[in-house]
PDB file of N, CA and C in Angstrom:
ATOM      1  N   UNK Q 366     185.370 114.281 100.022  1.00 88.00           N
ATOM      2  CA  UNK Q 366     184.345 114.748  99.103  1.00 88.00           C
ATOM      3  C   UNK Q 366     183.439 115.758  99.801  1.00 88.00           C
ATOM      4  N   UNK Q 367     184.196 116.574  99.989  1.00 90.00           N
ATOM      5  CA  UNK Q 367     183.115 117.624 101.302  1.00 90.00           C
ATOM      6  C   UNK Q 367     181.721 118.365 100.584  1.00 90.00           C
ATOM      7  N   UNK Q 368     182.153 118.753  98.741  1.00 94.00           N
ATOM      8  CA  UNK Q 368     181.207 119.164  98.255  1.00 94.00           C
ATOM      9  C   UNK Q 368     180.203 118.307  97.502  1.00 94.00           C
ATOM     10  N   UNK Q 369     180.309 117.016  98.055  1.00 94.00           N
ATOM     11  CA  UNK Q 369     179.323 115.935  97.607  1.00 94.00           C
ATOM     12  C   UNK Q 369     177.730 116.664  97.861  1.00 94.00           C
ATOM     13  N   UNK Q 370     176.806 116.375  96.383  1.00 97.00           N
ATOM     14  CA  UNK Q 370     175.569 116.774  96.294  1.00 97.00           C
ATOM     15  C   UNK Q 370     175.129 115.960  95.755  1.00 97.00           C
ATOM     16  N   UNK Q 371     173.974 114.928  96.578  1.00 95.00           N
ATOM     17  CA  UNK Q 371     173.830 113.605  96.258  1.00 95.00           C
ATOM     18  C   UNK Q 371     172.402 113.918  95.010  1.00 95.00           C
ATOM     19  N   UNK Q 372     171.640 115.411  95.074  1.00 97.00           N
ATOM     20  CA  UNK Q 372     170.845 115.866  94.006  1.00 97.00           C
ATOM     21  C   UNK Q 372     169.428 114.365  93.912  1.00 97.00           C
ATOM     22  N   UNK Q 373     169.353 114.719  95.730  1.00 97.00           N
ATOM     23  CA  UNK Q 373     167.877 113.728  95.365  1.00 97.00           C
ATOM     24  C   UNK Q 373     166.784 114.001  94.564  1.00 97.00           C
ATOM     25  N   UNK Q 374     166.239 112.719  93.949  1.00 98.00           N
ATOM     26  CA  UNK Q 374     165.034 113.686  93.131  1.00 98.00           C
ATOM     27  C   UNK Q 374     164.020 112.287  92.859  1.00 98.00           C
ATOM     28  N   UNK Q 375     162.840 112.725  91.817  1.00 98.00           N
ATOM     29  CA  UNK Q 375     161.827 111.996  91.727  1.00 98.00           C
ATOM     30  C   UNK Q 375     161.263 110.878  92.760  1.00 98.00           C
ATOM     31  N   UNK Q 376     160.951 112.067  94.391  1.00 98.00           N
ATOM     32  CA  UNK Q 376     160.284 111.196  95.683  1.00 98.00           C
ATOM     33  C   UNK Q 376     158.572 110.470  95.253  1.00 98.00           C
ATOM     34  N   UNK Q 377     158.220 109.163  95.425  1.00 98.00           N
ATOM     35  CA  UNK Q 377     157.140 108.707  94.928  1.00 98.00           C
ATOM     36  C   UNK Q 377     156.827 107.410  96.219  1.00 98.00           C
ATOM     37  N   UNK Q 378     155.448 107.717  96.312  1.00 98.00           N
ATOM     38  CA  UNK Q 378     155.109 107.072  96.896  1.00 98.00           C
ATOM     39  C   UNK Q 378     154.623 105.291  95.912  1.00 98.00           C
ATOM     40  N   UNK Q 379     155.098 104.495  96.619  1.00 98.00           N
ATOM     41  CA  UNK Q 379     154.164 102.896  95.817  1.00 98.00           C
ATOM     42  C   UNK Q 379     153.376 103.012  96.324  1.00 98.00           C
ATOM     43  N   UNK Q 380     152.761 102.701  94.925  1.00 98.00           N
ATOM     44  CA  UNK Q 380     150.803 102.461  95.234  1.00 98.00           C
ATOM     45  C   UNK Q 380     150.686 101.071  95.373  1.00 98.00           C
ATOM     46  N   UNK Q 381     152.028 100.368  95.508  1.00 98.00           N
ATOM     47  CA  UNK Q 381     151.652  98.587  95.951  1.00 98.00           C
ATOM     48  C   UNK Q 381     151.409  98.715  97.042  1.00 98.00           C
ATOM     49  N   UNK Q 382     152.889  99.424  97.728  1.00 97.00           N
ATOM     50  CA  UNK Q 382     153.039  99.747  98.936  1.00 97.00           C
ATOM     51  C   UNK Q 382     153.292 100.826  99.466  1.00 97.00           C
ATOM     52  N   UNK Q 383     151.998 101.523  99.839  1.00 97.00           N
ATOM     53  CA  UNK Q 383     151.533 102.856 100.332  1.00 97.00           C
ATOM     54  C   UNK Q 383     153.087 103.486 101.658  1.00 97.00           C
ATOM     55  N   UNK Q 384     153.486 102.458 102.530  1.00 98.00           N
ATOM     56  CA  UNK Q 384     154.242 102.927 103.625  1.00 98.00           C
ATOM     57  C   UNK Q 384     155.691 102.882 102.841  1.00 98.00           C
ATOM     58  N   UNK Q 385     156.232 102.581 101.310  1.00 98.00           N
ATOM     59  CA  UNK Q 385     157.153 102.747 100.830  1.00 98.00           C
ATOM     60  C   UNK Q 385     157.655 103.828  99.979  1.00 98.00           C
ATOM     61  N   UNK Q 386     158.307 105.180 100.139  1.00 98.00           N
ATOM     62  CA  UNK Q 386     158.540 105.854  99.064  1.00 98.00           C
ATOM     63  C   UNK Q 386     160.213 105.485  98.207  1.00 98.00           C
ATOM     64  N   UNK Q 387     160.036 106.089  97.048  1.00 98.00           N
ATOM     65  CA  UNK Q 387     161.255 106.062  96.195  1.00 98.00           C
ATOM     66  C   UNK Q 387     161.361 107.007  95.454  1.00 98.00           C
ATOM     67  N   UNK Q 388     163.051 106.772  95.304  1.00 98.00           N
ATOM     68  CA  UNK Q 388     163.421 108.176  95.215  1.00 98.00           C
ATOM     69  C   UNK Q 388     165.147 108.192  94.318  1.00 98.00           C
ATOM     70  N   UNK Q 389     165.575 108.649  93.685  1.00 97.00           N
ATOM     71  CA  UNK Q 389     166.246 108.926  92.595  1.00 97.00           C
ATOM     72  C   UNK Q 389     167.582 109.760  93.419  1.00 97.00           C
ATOM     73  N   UNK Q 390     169.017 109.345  92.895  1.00 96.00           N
ATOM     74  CA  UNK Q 390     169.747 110.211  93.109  1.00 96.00           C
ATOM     75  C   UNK Q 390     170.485 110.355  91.713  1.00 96.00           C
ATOM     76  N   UNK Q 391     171.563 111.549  91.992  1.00 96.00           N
ATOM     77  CA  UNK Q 391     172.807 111.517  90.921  1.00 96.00           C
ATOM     78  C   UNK Q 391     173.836 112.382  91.468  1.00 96.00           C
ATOM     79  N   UNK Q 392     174.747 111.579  92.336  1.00 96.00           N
ATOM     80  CA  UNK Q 392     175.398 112.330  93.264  1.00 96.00           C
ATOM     81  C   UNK Q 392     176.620 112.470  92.378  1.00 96.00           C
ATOM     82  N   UNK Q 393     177.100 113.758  92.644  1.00 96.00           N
ATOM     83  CA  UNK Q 393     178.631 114.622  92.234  1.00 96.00           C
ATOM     84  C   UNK Q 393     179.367 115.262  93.026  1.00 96.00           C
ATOM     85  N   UNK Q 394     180.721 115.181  93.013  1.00 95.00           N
ATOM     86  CA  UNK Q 394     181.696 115.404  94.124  1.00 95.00           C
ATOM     87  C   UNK Q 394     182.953 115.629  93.514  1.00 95.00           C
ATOM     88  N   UNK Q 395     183.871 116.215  94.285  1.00 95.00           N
ATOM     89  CA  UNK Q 395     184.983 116.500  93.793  1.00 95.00           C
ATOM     90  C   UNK Q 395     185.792 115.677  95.020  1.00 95.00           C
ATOM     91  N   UNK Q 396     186.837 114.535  94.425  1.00 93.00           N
ATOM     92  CA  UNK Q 396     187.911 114.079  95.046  1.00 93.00           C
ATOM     93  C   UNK Q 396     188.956 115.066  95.967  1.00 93.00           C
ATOM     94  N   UNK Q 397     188.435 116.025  96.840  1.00 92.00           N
ATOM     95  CA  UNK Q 397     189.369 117.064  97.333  1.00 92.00           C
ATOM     96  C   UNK Q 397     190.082 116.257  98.663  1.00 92.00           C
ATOM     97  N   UNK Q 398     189.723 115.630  99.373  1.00 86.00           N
ATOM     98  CA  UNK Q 398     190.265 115.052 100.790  1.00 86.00           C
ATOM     99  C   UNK Q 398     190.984 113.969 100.209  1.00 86.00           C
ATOM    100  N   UNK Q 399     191.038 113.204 101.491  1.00 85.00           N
ATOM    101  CA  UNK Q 399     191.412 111.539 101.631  1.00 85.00           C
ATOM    102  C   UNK Q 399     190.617 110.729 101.288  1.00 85.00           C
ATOM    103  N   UNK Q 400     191.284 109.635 100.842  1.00 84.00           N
ATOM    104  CA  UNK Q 400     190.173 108.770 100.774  1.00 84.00           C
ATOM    105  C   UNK Q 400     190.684 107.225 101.235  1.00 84.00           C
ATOM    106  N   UNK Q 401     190.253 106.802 102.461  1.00 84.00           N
ATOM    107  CA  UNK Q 401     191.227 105.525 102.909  1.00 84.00           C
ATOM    108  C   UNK Q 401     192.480 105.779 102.977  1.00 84.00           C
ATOM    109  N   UNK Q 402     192.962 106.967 103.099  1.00 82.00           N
ATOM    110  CA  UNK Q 402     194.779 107.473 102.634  1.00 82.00           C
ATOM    111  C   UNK Q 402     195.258 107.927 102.153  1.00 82.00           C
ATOM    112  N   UNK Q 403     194.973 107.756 101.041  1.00 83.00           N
ATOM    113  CA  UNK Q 403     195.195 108.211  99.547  1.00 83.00           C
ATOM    114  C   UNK Q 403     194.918 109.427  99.529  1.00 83.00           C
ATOM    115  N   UNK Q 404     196.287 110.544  98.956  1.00 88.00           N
ATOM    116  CA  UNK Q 404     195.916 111.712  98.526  1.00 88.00           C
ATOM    117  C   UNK Q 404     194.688 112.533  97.711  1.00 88.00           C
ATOM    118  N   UNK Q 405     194.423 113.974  97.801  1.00 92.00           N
ATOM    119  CA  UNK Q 405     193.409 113.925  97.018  1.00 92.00           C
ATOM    120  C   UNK Q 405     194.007 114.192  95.291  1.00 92.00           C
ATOM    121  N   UNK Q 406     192.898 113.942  94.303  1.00 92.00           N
ATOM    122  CA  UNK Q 406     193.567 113.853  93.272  1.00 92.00           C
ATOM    123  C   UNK Q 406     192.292 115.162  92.406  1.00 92.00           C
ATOM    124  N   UNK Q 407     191.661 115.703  93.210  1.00 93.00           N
ATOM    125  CA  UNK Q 407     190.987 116.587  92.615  1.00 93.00           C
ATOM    126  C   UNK Q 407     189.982 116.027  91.280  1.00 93.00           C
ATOM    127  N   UNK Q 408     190.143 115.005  91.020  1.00 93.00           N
ATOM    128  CA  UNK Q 408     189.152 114.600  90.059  1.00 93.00           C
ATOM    129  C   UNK Q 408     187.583 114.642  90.465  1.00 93.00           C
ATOM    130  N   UNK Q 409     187.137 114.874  89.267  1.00 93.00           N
ATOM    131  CA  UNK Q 409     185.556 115.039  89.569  1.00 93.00           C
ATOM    132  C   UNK Q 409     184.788 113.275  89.454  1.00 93.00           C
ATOM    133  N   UNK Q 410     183.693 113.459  90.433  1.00 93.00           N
ATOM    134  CA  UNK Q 410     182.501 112.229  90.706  1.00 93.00           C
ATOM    135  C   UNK Q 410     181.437 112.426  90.352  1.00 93.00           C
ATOM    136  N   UNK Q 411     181.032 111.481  89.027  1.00 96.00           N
ATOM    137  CA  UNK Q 411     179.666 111.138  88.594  1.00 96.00           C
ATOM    138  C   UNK Q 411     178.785 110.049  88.681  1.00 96.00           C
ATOM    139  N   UNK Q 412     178.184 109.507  89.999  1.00 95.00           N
ATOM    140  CA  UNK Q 412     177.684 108.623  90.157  1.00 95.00           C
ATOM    141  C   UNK Q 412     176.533 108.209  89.190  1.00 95.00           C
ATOM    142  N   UNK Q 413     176.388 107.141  88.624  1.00 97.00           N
ATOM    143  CA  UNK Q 413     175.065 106.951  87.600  1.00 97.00           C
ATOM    144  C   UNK Q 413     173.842 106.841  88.585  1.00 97.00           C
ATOM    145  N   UNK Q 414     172.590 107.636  88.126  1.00 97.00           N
ATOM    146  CA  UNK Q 414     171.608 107.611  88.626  1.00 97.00           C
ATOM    147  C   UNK Q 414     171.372 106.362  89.446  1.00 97.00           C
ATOM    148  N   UNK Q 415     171.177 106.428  90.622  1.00 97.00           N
ATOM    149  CA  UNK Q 415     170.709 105.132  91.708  1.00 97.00           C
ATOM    150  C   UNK Q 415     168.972 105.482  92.428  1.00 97.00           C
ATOM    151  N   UNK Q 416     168.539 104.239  92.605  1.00 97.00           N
ATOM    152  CA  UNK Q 416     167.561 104.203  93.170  1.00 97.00           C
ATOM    153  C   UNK Q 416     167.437 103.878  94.364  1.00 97.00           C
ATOM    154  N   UNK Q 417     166.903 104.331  95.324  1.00 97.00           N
ATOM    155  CA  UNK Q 417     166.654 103.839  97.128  1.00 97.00           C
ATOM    156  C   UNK Q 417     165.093 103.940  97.101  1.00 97.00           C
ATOM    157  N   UNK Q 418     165.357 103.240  98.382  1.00 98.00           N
ATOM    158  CA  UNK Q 418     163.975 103.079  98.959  1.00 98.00           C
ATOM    159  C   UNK Q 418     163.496 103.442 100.904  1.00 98.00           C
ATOM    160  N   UNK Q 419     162.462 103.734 101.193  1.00 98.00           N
ATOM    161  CA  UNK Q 419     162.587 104.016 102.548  1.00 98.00           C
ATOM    162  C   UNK Q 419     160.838 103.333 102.641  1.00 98.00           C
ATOM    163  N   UNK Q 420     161.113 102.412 104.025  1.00 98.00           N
ATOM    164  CA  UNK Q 420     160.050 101.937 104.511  1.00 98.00           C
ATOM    165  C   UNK Q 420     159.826 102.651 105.713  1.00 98.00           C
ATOM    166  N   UNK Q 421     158.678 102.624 106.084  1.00 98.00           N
ATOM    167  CA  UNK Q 421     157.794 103.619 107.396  1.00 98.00           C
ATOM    168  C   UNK Q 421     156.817 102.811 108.248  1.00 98.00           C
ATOM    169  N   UNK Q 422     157.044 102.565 109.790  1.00 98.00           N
ATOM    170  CA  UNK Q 422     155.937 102.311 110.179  1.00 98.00           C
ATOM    171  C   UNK Q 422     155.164 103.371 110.377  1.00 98.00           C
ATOM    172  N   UNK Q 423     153.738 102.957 111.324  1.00 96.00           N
ATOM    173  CA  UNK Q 423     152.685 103.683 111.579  1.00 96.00           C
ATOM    174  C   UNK Q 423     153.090 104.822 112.088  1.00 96.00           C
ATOM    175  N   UNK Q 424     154.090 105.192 113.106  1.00 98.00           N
ATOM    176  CA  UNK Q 424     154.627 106.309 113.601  1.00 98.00           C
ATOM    177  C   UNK Q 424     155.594 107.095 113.380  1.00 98.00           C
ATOM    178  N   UNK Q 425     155.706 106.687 111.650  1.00 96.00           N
ATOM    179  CA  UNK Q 425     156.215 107.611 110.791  1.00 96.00           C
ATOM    180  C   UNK Q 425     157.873 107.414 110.910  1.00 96.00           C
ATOM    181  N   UNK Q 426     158.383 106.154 111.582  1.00 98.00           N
ATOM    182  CA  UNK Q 426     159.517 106.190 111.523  1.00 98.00           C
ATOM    183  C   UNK Q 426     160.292 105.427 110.594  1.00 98.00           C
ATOM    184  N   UNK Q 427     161.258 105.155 110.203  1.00 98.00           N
ATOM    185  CA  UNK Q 427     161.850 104.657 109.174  1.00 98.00           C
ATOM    186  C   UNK Q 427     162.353 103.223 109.619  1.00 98.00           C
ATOM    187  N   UNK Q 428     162.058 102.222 108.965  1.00 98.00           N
ATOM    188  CA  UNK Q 428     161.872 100.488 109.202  1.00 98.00           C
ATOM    189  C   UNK Q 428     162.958  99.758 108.327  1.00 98.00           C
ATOM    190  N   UNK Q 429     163.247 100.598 107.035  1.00 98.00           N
ATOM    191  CA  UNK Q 429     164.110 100.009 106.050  1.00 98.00           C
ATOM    192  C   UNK Q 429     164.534 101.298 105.062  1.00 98.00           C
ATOM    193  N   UNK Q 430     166.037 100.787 104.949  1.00 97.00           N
ATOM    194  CA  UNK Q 430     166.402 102.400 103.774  1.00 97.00           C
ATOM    195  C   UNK Q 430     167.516 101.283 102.605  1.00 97.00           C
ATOM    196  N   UNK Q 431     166.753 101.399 101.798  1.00 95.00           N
ATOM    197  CA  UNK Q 431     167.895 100.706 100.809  1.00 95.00           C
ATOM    198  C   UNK Q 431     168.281 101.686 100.083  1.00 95.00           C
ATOM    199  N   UNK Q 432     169.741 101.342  99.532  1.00 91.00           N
ATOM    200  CA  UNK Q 432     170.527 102.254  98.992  1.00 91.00           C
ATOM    201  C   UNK Q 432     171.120 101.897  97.554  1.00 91.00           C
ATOM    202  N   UNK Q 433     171.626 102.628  96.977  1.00 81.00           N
ATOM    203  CA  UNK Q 433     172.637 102.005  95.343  1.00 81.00           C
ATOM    204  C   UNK Q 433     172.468 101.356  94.687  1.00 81.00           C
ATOM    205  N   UNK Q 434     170.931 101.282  94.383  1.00 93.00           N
ATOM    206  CA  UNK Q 434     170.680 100.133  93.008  1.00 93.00           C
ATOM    207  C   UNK Q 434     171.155 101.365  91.990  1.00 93.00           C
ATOM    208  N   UNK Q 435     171.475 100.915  91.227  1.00 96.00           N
ATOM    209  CA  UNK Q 435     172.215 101.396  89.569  1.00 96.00           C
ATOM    210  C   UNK Q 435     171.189 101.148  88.412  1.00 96.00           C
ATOM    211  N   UNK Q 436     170.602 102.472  88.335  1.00 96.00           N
ATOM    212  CA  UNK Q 436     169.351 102.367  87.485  1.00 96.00           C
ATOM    213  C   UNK Q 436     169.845 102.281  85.625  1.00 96.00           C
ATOM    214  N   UNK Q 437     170.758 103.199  86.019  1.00 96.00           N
ATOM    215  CA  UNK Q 437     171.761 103.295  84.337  1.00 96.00           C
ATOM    216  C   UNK Q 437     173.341 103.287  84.043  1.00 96.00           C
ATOM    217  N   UNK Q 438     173.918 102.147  84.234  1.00 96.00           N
ATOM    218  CA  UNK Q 438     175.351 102.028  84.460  1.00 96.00           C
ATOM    219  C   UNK Q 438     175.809 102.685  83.148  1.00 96.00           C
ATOM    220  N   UNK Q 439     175.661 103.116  82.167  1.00 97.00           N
ATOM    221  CA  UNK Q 439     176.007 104.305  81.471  1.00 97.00           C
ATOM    222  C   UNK Q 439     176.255 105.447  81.279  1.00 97.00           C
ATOM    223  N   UNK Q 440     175.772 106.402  82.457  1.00 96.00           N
ATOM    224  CA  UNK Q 440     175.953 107.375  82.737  1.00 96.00           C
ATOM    225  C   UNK Q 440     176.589 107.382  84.302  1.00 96.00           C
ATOM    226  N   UNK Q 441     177.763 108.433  83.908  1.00 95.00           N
ATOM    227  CA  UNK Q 441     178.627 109.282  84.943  1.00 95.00           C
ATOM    228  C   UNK Q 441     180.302 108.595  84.830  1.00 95.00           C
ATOM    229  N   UNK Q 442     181.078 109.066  85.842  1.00 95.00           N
ATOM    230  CA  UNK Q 442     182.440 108.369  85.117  1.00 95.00           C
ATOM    231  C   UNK Q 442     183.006 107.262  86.393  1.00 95.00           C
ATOM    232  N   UNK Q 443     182.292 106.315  86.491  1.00 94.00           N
ATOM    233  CA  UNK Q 443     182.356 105.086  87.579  1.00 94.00           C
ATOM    234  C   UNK Q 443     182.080 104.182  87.329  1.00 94.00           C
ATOM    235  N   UNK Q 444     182.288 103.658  86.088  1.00 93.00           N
ATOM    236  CA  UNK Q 444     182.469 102.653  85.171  1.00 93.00           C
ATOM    237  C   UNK Q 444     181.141 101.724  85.506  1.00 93.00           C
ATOM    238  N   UNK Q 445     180.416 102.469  85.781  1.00 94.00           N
ATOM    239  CA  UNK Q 445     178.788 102.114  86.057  1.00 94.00           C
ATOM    240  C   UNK Q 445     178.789 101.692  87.597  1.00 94.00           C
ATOM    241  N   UNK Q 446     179.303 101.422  88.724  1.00 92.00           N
ATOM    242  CA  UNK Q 446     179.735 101.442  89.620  1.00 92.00           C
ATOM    243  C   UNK Q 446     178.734 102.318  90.830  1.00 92.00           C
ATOM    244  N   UNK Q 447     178.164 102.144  91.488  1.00 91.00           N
ATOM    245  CA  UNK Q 447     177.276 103.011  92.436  1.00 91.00           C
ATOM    246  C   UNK Q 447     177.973 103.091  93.623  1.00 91.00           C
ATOM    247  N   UNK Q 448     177.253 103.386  94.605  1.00 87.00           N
ATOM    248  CA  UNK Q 448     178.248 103.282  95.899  1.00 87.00           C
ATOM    249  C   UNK Q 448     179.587 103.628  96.124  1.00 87.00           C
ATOM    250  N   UNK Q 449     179.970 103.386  97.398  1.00 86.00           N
ATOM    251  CA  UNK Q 449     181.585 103.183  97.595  1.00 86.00           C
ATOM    252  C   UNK Q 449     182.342 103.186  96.807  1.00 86.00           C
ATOM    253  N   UNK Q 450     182.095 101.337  95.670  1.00 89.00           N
ATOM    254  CA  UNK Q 450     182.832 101.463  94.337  1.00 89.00           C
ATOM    255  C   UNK Q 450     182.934 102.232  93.996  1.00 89.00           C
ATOM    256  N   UNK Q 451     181.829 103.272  93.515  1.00 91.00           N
ATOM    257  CA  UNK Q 451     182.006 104.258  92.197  1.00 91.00           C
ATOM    258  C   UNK Q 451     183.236 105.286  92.753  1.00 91.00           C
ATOM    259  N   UNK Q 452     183.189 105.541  94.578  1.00 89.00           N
ATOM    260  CA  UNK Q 452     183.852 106.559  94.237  1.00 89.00           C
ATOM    261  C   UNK Q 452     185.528 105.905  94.220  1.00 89.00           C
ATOM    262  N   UNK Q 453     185.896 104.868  94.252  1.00 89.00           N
ATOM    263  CA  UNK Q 453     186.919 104.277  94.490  1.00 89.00           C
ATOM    264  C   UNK Q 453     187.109 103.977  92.373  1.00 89.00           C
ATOM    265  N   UNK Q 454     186.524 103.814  91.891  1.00 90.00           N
ATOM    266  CA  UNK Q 454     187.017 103.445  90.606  1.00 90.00           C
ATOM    267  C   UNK Q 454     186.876 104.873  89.999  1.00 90.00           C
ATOM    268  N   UNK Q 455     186.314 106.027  90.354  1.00 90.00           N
ATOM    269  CA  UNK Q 455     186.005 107.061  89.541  1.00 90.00           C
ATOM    270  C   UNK Q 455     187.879 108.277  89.869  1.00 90.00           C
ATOM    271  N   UNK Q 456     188.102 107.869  90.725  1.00 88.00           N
ATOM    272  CA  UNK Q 456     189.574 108.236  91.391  1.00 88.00           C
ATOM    273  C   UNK Q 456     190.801 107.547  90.762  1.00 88.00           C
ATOM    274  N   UNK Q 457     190.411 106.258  90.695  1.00 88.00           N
ATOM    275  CA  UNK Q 457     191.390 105.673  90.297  1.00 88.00           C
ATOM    276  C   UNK Q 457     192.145 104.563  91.408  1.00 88.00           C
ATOM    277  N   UNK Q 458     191.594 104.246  92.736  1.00 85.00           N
ATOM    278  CA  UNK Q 458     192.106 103.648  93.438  1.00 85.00           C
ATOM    279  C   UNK Q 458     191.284 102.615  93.580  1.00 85.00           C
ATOM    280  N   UNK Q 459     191.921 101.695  93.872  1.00 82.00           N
ATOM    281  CA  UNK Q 459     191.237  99.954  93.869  1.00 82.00           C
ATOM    282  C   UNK Q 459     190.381  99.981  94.987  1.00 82.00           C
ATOM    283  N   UNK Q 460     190.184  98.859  95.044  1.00 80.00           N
ATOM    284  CA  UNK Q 460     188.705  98.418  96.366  1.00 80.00           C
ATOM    285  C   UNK Q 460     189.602  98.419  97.473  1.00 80.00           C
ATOM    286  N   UNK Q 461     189.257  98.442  98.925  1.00 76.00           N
ATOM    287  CA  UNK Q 461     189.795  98.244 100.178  1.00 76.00           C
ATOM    288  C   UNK Q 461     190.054  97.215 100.992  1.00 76.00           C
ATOM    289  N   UNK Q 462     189.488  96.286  99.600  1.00 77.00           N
ATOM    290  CA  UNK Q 462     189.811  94.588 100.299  1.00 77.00           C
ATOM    291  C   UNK Q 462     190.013  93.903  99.197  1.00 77.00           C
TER     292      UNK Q 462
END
């Protein structure tokens, strides 16, 4: 997926928690490489909007990064699927275990 554009967006700071921001993706890619093996199949990747998070201590470094909550499993073609999954069901090839 070399032309993967994960199209971060809406960065916000919590006003619960001032040292936490969040932040919005909707990443798209084209199946051009390998994937675990598997030929490429040129199909296109629409991940449904996901939410992360990044925690900060005092010296501005990063403490916690969560990734792939699935804000709207309705949108994109990964059968609502975020992460890894999505790009493994949006291809057409099963899970790796």
């Amino acid at each position: 997926f070399p032309d993967m554009n994960n199209n971060y967006h809406a960065f916000r700071v919590d006003p619960f928690e001032p040292n936490r921001v969040w932040f919005q993706t909707r990443a798209t890619a084209t199946h051009s490489g390998s994937l675990m093996g598997s030929e490429p199949t040129g199909k296109s990747l629409e991940l449904p909007p996901q939410m992360f998070s990044m925690t900060f201590n005092e010296q501005g470094q990063v403490t916690l990064f969560n990734v792939g909550n699935v804000i709207d499993r309705t949108v994109g073609n990964t059968g609502g699927l975020g992460g890894a999954f999505g790009f493994f069901y949006a291809v057409g090839q099963p899970l790796p275990f």
